[in-house]
Tab-separated table of C-alpha atoms and ligand atoms in Angstrom:
chain	number	residue	atom	x	y	z
A	254	MET	CA	238.023	207.739	96.292
A	255	ALA	CA	238.000	207.256	100.450
A	256	LYS	CA	240.736	206.121	102.778
A	257	SER	CA	241.932	202.921	102.117
A	258	PHE	CA	241.061	200.119	105.050
A	259	PHE	CA	243.265	197.249	103.173
A	260	PRO	CA	246.109	199.564	101.606
A	261	ARG	CA	248.736	196.287	101.522
A	262	ILE	CA	246.276	193.850	99.915
A	263	GLY	CA	245.926	194.436	96.064
A	264	LYS	CA	243.372	192.799	94.045
A	265	ILE	CA	243.630	188.986	94.717
A	266	GLN	CA	244.636	186.906	91.896
A	267	PHE	CA	244.307	183.146	90.314
A	268	GLU	CA	248.111	182.041	90.249
A	269	GLY	CA	247.307	178.536	90.272
A	270	PRO	CA	248.049	175.001	91.988
A	271	GLN	CA	252.065	175.823	91.900
A	272	SER	CA	251.411	179.147	93.907
A	273	LYS	CA	252.832	179.457	97.522
A	274	ASN	CA	251.200	182.630	98.078
A	275	PRO	CA	249.165	182.853	100.741
A	276	LEU	CA	247.318	186.050	99.156
A	277	ALA	CA	246.406	184.406	96.246
A	278	PHE	CA	243.807	181.721	94.819
A	279	LYS	CA	245.249	178.265	93.846
A	280	HIS	CA	241.792	177.006	92.520
A	281	TYR	CA	239.161	179.677	91.996
A	282	ASN	CA	239.693	181.229	88.397
A	283	ALA	CA	236.139	183.148	88.013
A	284	THR	CA	236.539	182.368	84.600
A	285	GLU	CA	237.338	178.809	84.248
A	286	LEU	CA	234.676	177.199	82.598
A	287	VAL	CA	233.368	173.581	84.056
A	288	GLU	CA	230.342	172.123	82.546
A	289	GLY	CA	230.207	174.810	80.620
A	290	LYS	CA	229.401	177.865	82.784
A	291	SER	CA	232.079	179.978	84.311
A	292	MET	CA	233.004	179.032	87.641
A	293	GLN	CA	232.010	182.652	89.154
A	294	GLU	CA	228.418	181.781	87.854
A	295	HIS	CA	228.373	178.752	89.041
A	296	MET	CA	229.113	179.505	92.578
A	297	ARG	CA	227.859	183.059	92.821
A	298	PHE	CA	229.673	183.697	96.198
A	299	ALA	CA	228.258	186.346	98.750
A	300	VAL	CA	230.731	188.075	101.572
A	301	VAL	CA	228.066	188.251	104.619
A	302	TYR	CA	228.534	192.098	106.143
A	303	TRP	CA	227.677	190.594	109.745
A	304	HIS	CA	230.090	188.493	110.276
A	305	THR	CA	233.088	189.769	107.994
A	306	MET	CA	232.293	193.887	109.089
A	307	ARG	CA	230.472	193.384	112.739
A	308	GLY	CA	232.249	190.206	113.799
A	309	ASN	CA	235.059	191.807	116.864
A	310	GLY	CA	235.792	188.059	117.854
A	311	GLY	CA	234.045	188.572	121.276
A	312	ASP	CA	232.676	185.509	122.448
A	313	MET	CA	230.469	184.697	126.118
A	314	PHE	CA	233.838	184.248	127.624
A	315	GLY	CA	236.008	187.007	126.260
A	316	TRP	CA	236.287	190.726	124.278
A	317	GLY	CA	236.618	191.069	120.910
A	318	THR	CA	240.311	190.748	119.394
A	319	ALA	CA	239.748	191.197	115.903
A	320	ASP	CA	241.630	194.800	114.569
A	321	ARG	CA	239.039	196.249	112.656
A	322	PRO	CA	239.652	200.123	111.920
A	323	TRP	CA	236.202	200.767	110.582
A	324	GLN	CA	234.796	199.410	114.136
A	325	THR	CA	235.810	202.770	115.363
A	326	GLY	CA	233.553	205.983	116.488
A	327	GLU	CA	230.103	206.057	118.287
A	328	GLY	CA	228.137	203.413	115.988
A	329	THR	CA	227.023	206.539	114.383
A	330	VAL	CA	225.541	206.722	110.504
A	331	LYS	CA	228.963	208.648	109.755
A	332	ASP	CA	230.745	205.422	111.279
A	333	ALA	CA	228.317	203.270	109.134
A	334	ILE	CA	229.390	204.875	105.945
A	335	LYS	CA	232.352	204.242	106.242
A	336	ARG	CA	232.249	200.339	107.547
A	337	ALA	CA	230.251	200.386	104.002
A	338	GLN	CA	233.133	201.710	102.182
A	339	ALA	CA	235.494	199.003	103.966
A	340	MET	CA	233.234	196.174	103.307
A	341	PHE	CA	233.305	197.180	99.518
A	342	GLU	CA	236.339	197.459	98.963
A	343	PHE	CA	236.902	194.011	100.768
A	344	THR	CA	234.556	192.318	98.191
A	345	SER	CA	236.083	193.701	95.458
A	346	LYS	CA	239.839	193.000	96.437
A	347	ILE	CA	238.397	188.950	97.488
A	348	GLY	CA	236.566	189.106	94.073
A	349	ALA	CA	233.139	187.775	95.036
A	350	PRO	CA	230.134	189.129	93.000
A	351	PHE	CA	227.519	189.452	95.783
A	352	TYR	CA	227.429	190.467	99.282
A	353	CYS	CA	224.128	190.048	102.443
A	354	TRP	CA	223.581	191.941	104.708
A	355	HIS	CA	221.154	192.415	108.028
A	356	ASP	CA	219.542	195.732	107.914
A	357	ARG	CA	220.827	196.396	111.675
A	358	ASP	CA	224.279	195.554	110.165
A	359	VAL	CA	224.460	198.299	107.652
A	360	ALA	CA	222.901	200.888	109.678
A	361	PRO	CA	222.386	201.557	113.465
A	362	HIS	CA	219.344	201.005	115.956
A	363	GLY	CA	217.532	203.973	116.354
A	364	LYS	CA	215.792	204.998	119.522
A	365	SER	CA	212.511	204.670	117.397
A	366	LEU	CA	211.390	202.760	114.784
A	367	ALA	CA	211.308	205.635	112.869
A	368	GLU	CA	214.638	206.695	113.618
A	369	SER	CA	215.922	203.017	112.843
A	370	ASN	CA	214.022	203.823	109.184
A	371	LYS	CA	215.954	207.258	108.999
A	372	ASN	CA	219.560	205.609	109.669
A	373	PHE	CA	219.014	202.816	107.352
A	374	ASP	CA	218.049	204.777	104.288
A	375	ALA	CA	220.660	206.559	105.113
A	376	VAL	CA	223.535	204.177	104.577
A	377	ALA	CA	221.620	202.208	101.864
A	378	THR	CA	221.729	205.051	99.748
A	379	GLU	CA	225.050	204.749	100.346
A	380	LEU	CA	224.963	201.202	99.673
A	381	LYS	CA	223.207	201.649	96.383
A	382	LYS	CA	226.087	204.119	95.453
A	383	LEU	CA	228.808	201.800	96.112
A	384	GLN	CA	227.240	198.645	93.975
A	385	LYS	CA	226.933	201.322	91.324
A	386	ASP	CA	230.372	201.718	91.419
A	387	THR	CA	232.023	198.109	91.639
A	388	GLY	CA	229.850	196.983	90.202
A	389	ILE	CA	229.161	194.243	93.195
A	390	LYS	CA	225.267	192.979	93.523
A	391	LEU	CA	222.982	192.400	96.770
A	392	LEU	CA	222.125	188.747	96.746
A	393	TRP	CA	220.152	188.913	99.262
A	394	GLY	CA	218.618	191.003	102.261
A	395	THR	CA	217.330	189.887	105.879
A	396	ALA	CA	216.080	191.802	108.800
A	397	GLN	CA	217.919	191.281	112.350
A	398	ASN	CA	214.437	190.449	114.009
A	399	PHE	CA	216.614	188.903	117.108
A	400	VAL	CA	219.346	190.994	118.374
A	401	HIS	CA	217.310	193.783	120.455
A	402	PRO	CA	215.981	192.825	123.956
A	403	ARG	CA	212.029	193.352	122.041
A	404	TYR	CA	212.492	190.506	119.983
A	405	MET	CA	213.435	187.821	123.661
A	406	HIS	CA	209.934	185.897	122.776
A	407	GLY	CA	210.706	186.008	119.540
A	408	ALA	CA	209.524	188.128	116.266
A	409	ALA	CA	207.332	186.795	114.209
A	410	THR	CA	206.036	184.705	117.032
A	411	SER	CA	206.255	186.639	119.799
A	412	CYS	CA	203.604	186.398	122.506
A	413	ASN	CA	203.466	190.298	122.216
A	414	ALA	CA	200.846	191.772	119.149
A	415	ASP	CA	202.981	194.947	119.388
A	416	VAL	CA	206.439	193.094	118.692
A	417	PHE	CA	204.860	191.021	115.806
A	418	CYS	CA	204.124	194.885	114.181
A	419	TYR	CA	207.391	195.588	115.038
A	420	ALA	CA	209.036	192.627	113.538
A	421	ALA	CA	206.765	193.344	110.279
A	422	ALA	CA	207.505	196.594	109.994
A	423	GLN	CA	211.270	195.864	109.852
A	424	VAL	CA	210.857	193.512	106.918
A	425	LYS	CA	208.808	195.703	105.326
A	426	ARG	CA	211.718	198.013	105.015
A	427	ALA	CA	214.091	195.660	104.330
A	428	MET	CA	211.972	194.500	101.639
A	429	GLU	CA	211.944	197.308	100.072
A	430	TRP	CA	215.807	198.454	100.135
A	431	THR	CA	216.235	194.677	98.942
A	432	LYS	CA	214.408	195.500	95.741
A	433	GLU	CA	215.926	198.964	95.388
A	434	LEU	CA	219.110	197.536	95.746
A	435	ASP	CA	218.545	195.143	93.190
A	436	GLY	CA	218.634	192.014	95.739
A	437	ALA	CA	218.532	188.608	93.742
A	438	GLY	CA	216.341	187.030	97.089
A	439	TYR	CA	215.085	187.820	100.562
A	440	VAL	CA	215.900	185.766	103.432
A	441	PHE	CA	213.790	184.778	106.510
A	442	TRP	CA	216.333	183.143	109.087
A	443	GLY	CA	213.893	183.055	112.090
A	444	GLY	CA	216.444	184.727	114.712
A	445	ARG	CA	214.437	183.761	117.950
A	446	GLU	CA	211.002	182.385	116.522
A	447	GLY	CA	211.159	179.056	118.652
A	448	TYR	CA	210.533	178.354	121.779
A	449	SER	CA	212.512	177.538	125.276
A	450	THR	CA	210.100	175.695	127.509
A	451	LEU	CA	206.155	174.241	126.339
A	452	LEU	CA	205.218	175.806	130.121
A	453	ASN	CA	204.795	179.252	128.838
A	454	THR	CA	204.101	178.901	125.152
A	455	ASP	CA	200.919	178.473	123.008
A	456	MET	CA	203.099	177.088	120.032
A	457	LYS	CA	200.128	175.941	117.219
A	458	ARG	CA	199.258	179.981	118.194
A	459	GLU	CA	202.405	180.896	117.523
A	460	MET	CA	203.212	178.414	114.406
A	461	ASP	CA	199.896	180.319	113.149
A	462	HIS	CA	201.137	183.449	113.576
A	463	LEU	CA	204.272	182.799	111.352
A	464	GLY	CA	202.436	181.624	108.989
A	465	ARG	CA	200.126	184.676	108.756
A	466	PHE	CA	204.129	186.841	108.983
A	467	MET	CA	204.955	185.233	105.749
A	468	HIS	CA	201.311	185.403	103.858
A	469	MET	CA	201.937	189.478	104.683
A	470	ALA	CA	205.393	189.463	103.217
A	471	VAL	CA	203.854	187.831	99.777
A	472	ASP	CA	201.482	189.616	99.861
A	473	TYR	CA	203.714	193.008	99.772
A	474	LYS	CA	205.935	191.436	97.905
A	475	LYS	CA	202.942	191.422	95.062
A	476	LYS	CA	202.365	194.524	95.999
A	477	ILE	CA	205.929	196.311	95.435
A	478	GLY	CA	206.714	194.044	92.432
A	479	MET	CA	209.469	192.403	93.842
A	480	LYS	CA	210.728	189.626	91.722
A	481	GLY	CA	213.539	187.458	93.649
A	482	PRO	CA	212.584	184.309	95.527
A	483	PHE	CA	212.098	184.312	99.226
A	484	PHE	CA	213.951	181.604	100.964
A	485	ILE	CA	213.944	180.184	104.783
A	486	GLU	CA	217.110	179.479	106.037
A	487	PRO	CA	216.604	176.319	108.657
A	488	LYS	CA	217.983	176.089	112.134
A	489	PRO	CA	217.135	173.446	114.887
A	490	LYS	CA	218.226	175.099	117.983
A	491	GLU	CA	220.134	178.339	119.059
A	492	PRO	CA	219.252	180.517	120.215
A	493	THR	CA	216.718	179.001	121.432
A	494	LYS	CA	215.709	175.728	121.982
A	495	HIS	CA	213.436	174.392	119.889
A	496	GLN	CA	213.870	176.815	116.647
A	497	TYR	CA	210.547	176.066	114.707
A	498	ASP	CA	212.472	176.295	111.272
A	499	SER	CA	213.872	173.122	112.509
A	500	ASP	CA	215.489	171.469	108.918
A	501	ALA	CA	214.638	171.122	105.246
A	502	ALA	CA	212.285	168.803	106.171
A	503	ALA	CA	210.313	171.265	108.609
A	504	CYS	CA	210.355	173.948	106.749
A	505	LEU	CA	208.790	172.196	103.773
A	506	ASN	CA	206.414	171.135	106.263
A	507	PHE	CA	205.600	174.580	107.129
A	508	LEU	CA	205.376	176.018	103.568
A	509	ARG	CA	203.310	173.276	102.485
A	510	GLU	CA	200.804	173.761	105.811
A	511	TYR	CA	200.044	177.401	105.498
A	512	GLY	CA	200.205	176.948	101.308
A	513	LEU	CA	203.195	179.286	101.130
A	514	LEU	CA	205.467	176.534	99.120
A	515	GLU	CA	204.900	178.198	95.900
A	516	HIS	CA	206.501	181.238	97.227
A	517	PHE	CA	209.326	179.834	99.073
A	518	GLN	CA	212.692	178.217	98.513
A	519	LEU	CA	215.000	176.860	100.813
A	520	ASN	CA	218.722	179.086	101.851
A	521	LEU	CA	220.625	176.102	103.332
A	522	GLU	CA	223.687	176.317	106.014
A	523	VAL	CA	226.027	173.625	106.745
A	524	ASN	CA	226.667	174.247	110.400
A	525	HIS	CA	222.776	174.218	111.046
A	526	ALA	CA	222.257	170.770	108.993
A	527	TRP	CA	224.808	169.751	111.397
A	528	LEU	CA	222.956	170.834	114.550
A	529	ALA	CA	220.355	169.544	113.127
A	530	GLY	CA	221.893	165.941	112.939
A	531	LYS	CA	221.829	165.896	109.372
A	532	SER	CA	224.480	166.251	106.609
A	533	MET	CA	224.457	169.225	104.011
A	534	GLU	CA	224.020	166.631	100.994
A	535	HIS	CA	220.694	165.493	102.549
A	536	GLU	CA	219.302	168.780	103.535
A	537	MET	CA	220.389	169.572	99.913
A	538	GLU	CA	218.155	166.542	98.522
A	539	VAL	CA	215.381	166.882	100.770
A	540	ALA	CA	215.375	170.900	99.356
A	541	GLY	CA	216.188	169.422	96.000
A	542	ALA	CA	213.417	166.733	95.560
A	543	ALA	CA	210.982	169.764	96.798
A	544	GLY	CA	212.370	171.974	94.117
A	545	ALA	CA	212.797	174.157	96.754
A	546	LEU	CA	216.776	174.505	96.987
A	547	GLY	CA	217.030	178.320	96.721
A	548	SER	CA	220.694	178.666	98.246
A	549	ILE	CA	223.615	178.128	100.329
A	550	ASP	CA	225.017	179.983	103.672
A	551	ALA	CA	228.449	178.344	102.842
A	552	ASN	CA	230.388	177.091	106.420
A	553	MET	CA	230.979	174.570	109.042
A	554	GLY	CA	231.127	173.283	112.440
A	555	ASP	CA	233.436	171.444	114.462
A	556	TYR	CA	232.690	167.654	115.158
A	557	PHE	CA	233.455	168.116	118.619
A	558	LEU	CA	231.570	171.265	119.478
A	559	GLY	CA	227.935	171.323	119.801
A	560	TRP	CA	227.184	174.866	118.238
A	561	ASP	CA	227.118	176.974	115.704
A	562	THR	CA	231.132	177.986	115.301
A	563	ASP	CA	230.835	179.370	111.770
A	564	GLN	CA	233.864	178.248	110.763
A	565	PHE	CA	235.238	178.921	107.193
A	566	PRO	CA	234.054	175.616	104.344
A	567	THR	CA	237.226	174.081	103.717
A	568	ASP	CA	236.569	170.435	103.739
A	569	LEU	CA	237.013	168.793	100.305
A	570	TYR	CA	234.580	165.853	100.660
A	571	LEU	CA	231.821	168.581	102.109
A	572	THR	CA	232.523	171.220	99.437
A	573	THR	CA	232.303	168.090	96.739
A	574	GLN	CA	228.767	166.832	97.855
A	575	THR	CA	227.873	170.054	98.074
A	576	MET	CA	228.779	171.073	94.692
A	577	LEU	CA	227.557	167.758	93.305
A	578	ARG	CA	223.948	168.857	94.671
A	579	VAL	CA	224.069	171.952	93.228
A	580	LEU	CA	225.262	170.681	89.935
A	581	LYS	CA	222.150	167.678	90.321
A	582	TYR	CA	219.625	170.484	90.456
A	583	GLY	CA	220.645	172.300	87.610
A	584	GLY	CA	222.717	175.403	89.236
A	585	PHE	CA	221.502	178.501	91.071
A	586	THR	CA	219.396	181.195	89.728
A	587	ALA	CA	218.745	183.757	92.603
A	588	GLY	CA	221.010	182.249	95.007
A	589	GLY	CA	224.710	181.642	95.589
A	590	VAL	CA	227.223	180.399	98.069
A	591	ASN	CA	227.237	183.032	101.073
A	592	PHE	CA	230.272	182.854	103.143
A	593	ASP	CA	228.073	182.499	106.785
A	594	ALA	CA	231.458	182.304	108.210
A	595	LYS	CA	234.038	183.864	110.617
A	596	VAL	CA	237.420	183.436	111.427
A	597	ARG	CA	237.933	182.115	114.296
A	598	ARG	CA	239.354	184.489	118.100
A	599	GLU	CA	242.819	184.183	117.299
A	600	SER	CA	243.094	184.809	113.766
A	601	PHE	CA	242.172	188.635	114.745
A	602	GLU	CA	244.692	190.062	112.044
A	603	LEU	CA	243.103	192.195	108.885
A	604	ASP	CA	245.330	189.660	106.279
A	605	ASP	CA	243.099	186.877	108.020
A	606	LEU	CA	239.597	187.727	106.402
A	607	PHE	CA	241.093	187.559	102.856
A	608	LEU	CA	243.217	184.183	103.943
A	609	ALA	CA	239.724	183.109	105.150
A	610	HIS	CA	237.914	183.704	102.235
A	611	ILE	CA	240.406	182.629	99.699
A	612	ALA	CA	240.661	179.380	101.471
A	613	GLY	CA	236.949	178.509	101.383
A	614	MET	CA	236.692	179.955	97.470
A	615	ASP	CA	239.598	177.395	97.343
A	616	ALA	CA	237.688	174.976	98.931
A	617	PHE	CA	234.491	175.350	96.580
A	618	ALA	CA	236.525	175.459	93.339
A	619	ARG	CA	238.147	172.097	93.670
A	620	GLY	CA	234.328	170.719	94.940
A	621	LEU	CA	232.847	172.403	92.230
A	622	LYS	CA	235.867	170.614	89.600
A	623	ALA	CA	235.616	167.228	91.340
A	624	ALA	CA	232.401	167.255	91.064
A	625	ALA	CA	232.265	167.835	87.951
A	626	ALA	CA	234.621	164.999	87.472
A	627	ILE	CA	232.737	162.674	89.096
A	628	ARG	CA	229.768	163.613	86.972
A	629	LYS	CA	232.025	162.662	83.580
A	630	ASP	CA	233.455	159.469	85.377
A	631	GLY	CA	229.525	158.420	85.879
A	632	ARG	CA	230.550	154.996	87.667
A	633	ILE	CA	228.720	156.585	90.974
A	634	ALA	CA	225.473	157.496	89.054
A	635	GLU	CA	225.166	154.424	86.656
A	636	PHE	CA	226.030	152.551	89.677
A	637	VAL	CA	222.696	154.323	91.625
A	638	LYS	CA	220.795	153.549	88.759
A	639	ASN	CA	221.269	150.062	88.230
A	640	ARG	CA	220.478	149.342	91.906
A	641	TYR	CA	217.298	150.539	91.349
A	642	ALA	CA	216.959	147.981	87.966
A	643	THR	CA	214.018	146.118	88.609
A	644	TRP	CA	211.627	149.316	89.256
A	645	ASP	CA	212.526	149.721	85.261
A	646	SER	CA	210.312	146.784	84.245
A	647	GLY	CA	207.547	143.982	85.203
A	648	ILE	CA	206.001	144.362	88.907
A	649	GLY	CA	208.423	147.103	89.777
A	650	ALA	CA	207.427	149.557	86.652
A	651	LYS	CA	204.019	148.376	86.936
A	652	ILE	CA	203.724	149.847	91.159
A	653	GLU	CA	205.698	153.350	89.864
A	654	ALA	CA	203.010	153.720	87.346
A	655	GLY	CA	200.197	153.368	90.129
A	656	LYS	CA	198.926	150.062	88.285
A	657	ALA	CA	199.927	147.436	90.731
A	658	SER	CA	197.557	146.630	93.976
A	659	PHE	CA	198.906	145.061	97.200
A	660	ALA	CA	196.923	141.565	95.648
A	661	ASP	CA	199.195	141.791	92.492
A	662	CYS	CA	202.271	142.246	95.163
A	663	GLU	CA	201.169	139.037	96.672
A	664	LYS	CA	200.456	137.236	93.691
A	665	HIS	CA	204.177	138.162	92.343
A	666	ALA	CA	205.489	137.101	95.720
A	667	LEU	CA	203.853	133.296	95.876
A	668	LYS	CA	204.966	133.433	92.233
A	669	ILE	CA	208.942	134.118	92.873
A	670	GLY	CA	208.911	132.109	96.542
A	671	GLU	CA	211.835	134.096	97.826
A	672	VAL	CA	213.322	137.114	96.383
A	673	SER	CA	217.321	136.507	94.873
A	674	GLY	CA	219.466	138.373	93.233
A	675	LEU	CA	219.922	141.444	95.836
A	676	GLN	CA	223.322	142.942	94.974
A	677	SER	CA	225.537	144.742	97.553
A	678	GLY	CA	225.760	148.658	98.080
A	679	ARG	CA	229.113	148.781	97.755
A	680	GLN	CA	229.215	151.371	100.008
A	681	GLU	CA	233.405	151.141	100.535
A	682	LEU	CA	234.098	150.903	96.969
A	683	LEU	CA	231.762	154.248	96.291
A	684	GLU	CA	233.345	155.797	98.803
A	685	SER	CA	236.883	155.249	97.210
A	686	ILE	CA	235.577	156.354	93.782
A	687	ILE	CA	234.860	159.710	95.584
A	688	ASN	CA	238.274	159.623	96.815
A	689	GLU	CA	240.166	159.305	93.377
A	690	PHE	CA	238.885	162.651	92.591
A	691	ILE	CA	239.591	164.750	95.538
B	86	XLS	C1	222.040	182.469	111.823
B	86	XLS	C2	222.432	182.198	110.944
B	86	XLS	C3	221.512	184.243	110.035
B	86	XLS	C4	221.315	183.928	108.981
B	86	XLS	C5	221.441	185.488	108.646
B	86	XLS	O1	222.616	181.645	112.699
B	86	XLS	O2	223.027	181.871	109.891
B	86	XLS	O3	223.211	184.264	109.886
B	86	XLS	O4	222.080	183.520	107.916
B	86	XLS	O5	220.161	185.753	109.012
B	87	NI	NI1	222.935	181.614	107.994
B	88	NI	NI1	224.572	180.329	111.340
């Protein structure tokens, strides 16, 4: 067995709500059944390679702060393999069944595409071995098409066709490895697919290129017999001013316009929803209603900072609302709860990685339990159902069935003379009912 990176920490155990042990779960009990399914199966937690392994706490104003013993060396393939071992040790000890990567988190950039591919192949071969040894699975893979300077104008939406090809080649390889590593899905987050000024941008042409790119990906997926779904991850801004995949509705519109909807679902991220001025539950409803709720990137922002702070999700209202939607739409199949979250710059110790994931996993466990209890209680669902009662019979039912015209509506309105029987929306009551369960 390789050297341990977390020698002082064993496998994190469930100790129950009374426990004061910071390195134990108080609510996440992997095997506990909720609505007939284990917590582990409900949530399908994943640890991310980028923040957890590669994040160093650096920001625009300061150097990295984080103690990360695997971040040593020259950034060689050998170092990357050591880091992979740290990743699997961490993920095993925290008890998450899945992990996620970008190609370039895993292995170093080479001087050419061929060299980058070689690096990636070498580390991914080690990942395969580590997956086998630990039983940890890949939730999704993705290509990092935004860090390198070649992607300054975008990848699939770059003004330069050579860049498009480079990006396609990277996605091709990342898809191959996702398939080889049995990834449950594959993600497209449009890193720099967007623009900063229309003065230099042919937006329609860029969108057409993005549509083309996605069709090429779909074709390649068929060709290699890759099974899991593709996910698009919306985000409205950062790094560009206007990202094309701005929110769930914009992504669905893009997918419909380019005839791609049957091949894609959405991977929704809390902080991205907030940047779009939307709540996570709104985004989930939009995706769910279109049959495209695929997976979630679990994190949260800060109410007072307007950027993607990617904090660990510890807000119980958020996790409850999130799990209410997950349950409403039948649970995850290929997707899961992926912690696209990073510890604060001040939380620089190794233990903080564990503490943060425990906080997030416990918050989701409580959210799941609260959501199940709210559903069992039934008052909220019944309220919503009754609120639409006028649509269940008479003129309402006729309209829903497509059997009424404007003239029929007019006749009905003339007959009743005025609307009576409007009922209160009871928002405050409903909010206090939610509070009963939190
Ligand atoms: C960045 C995104 C990114 C994707 C994967 O804001 O959240 O991390 O999840 O490319
Ligand atoms: Ni994300
Ligand atoms: Ni993000």
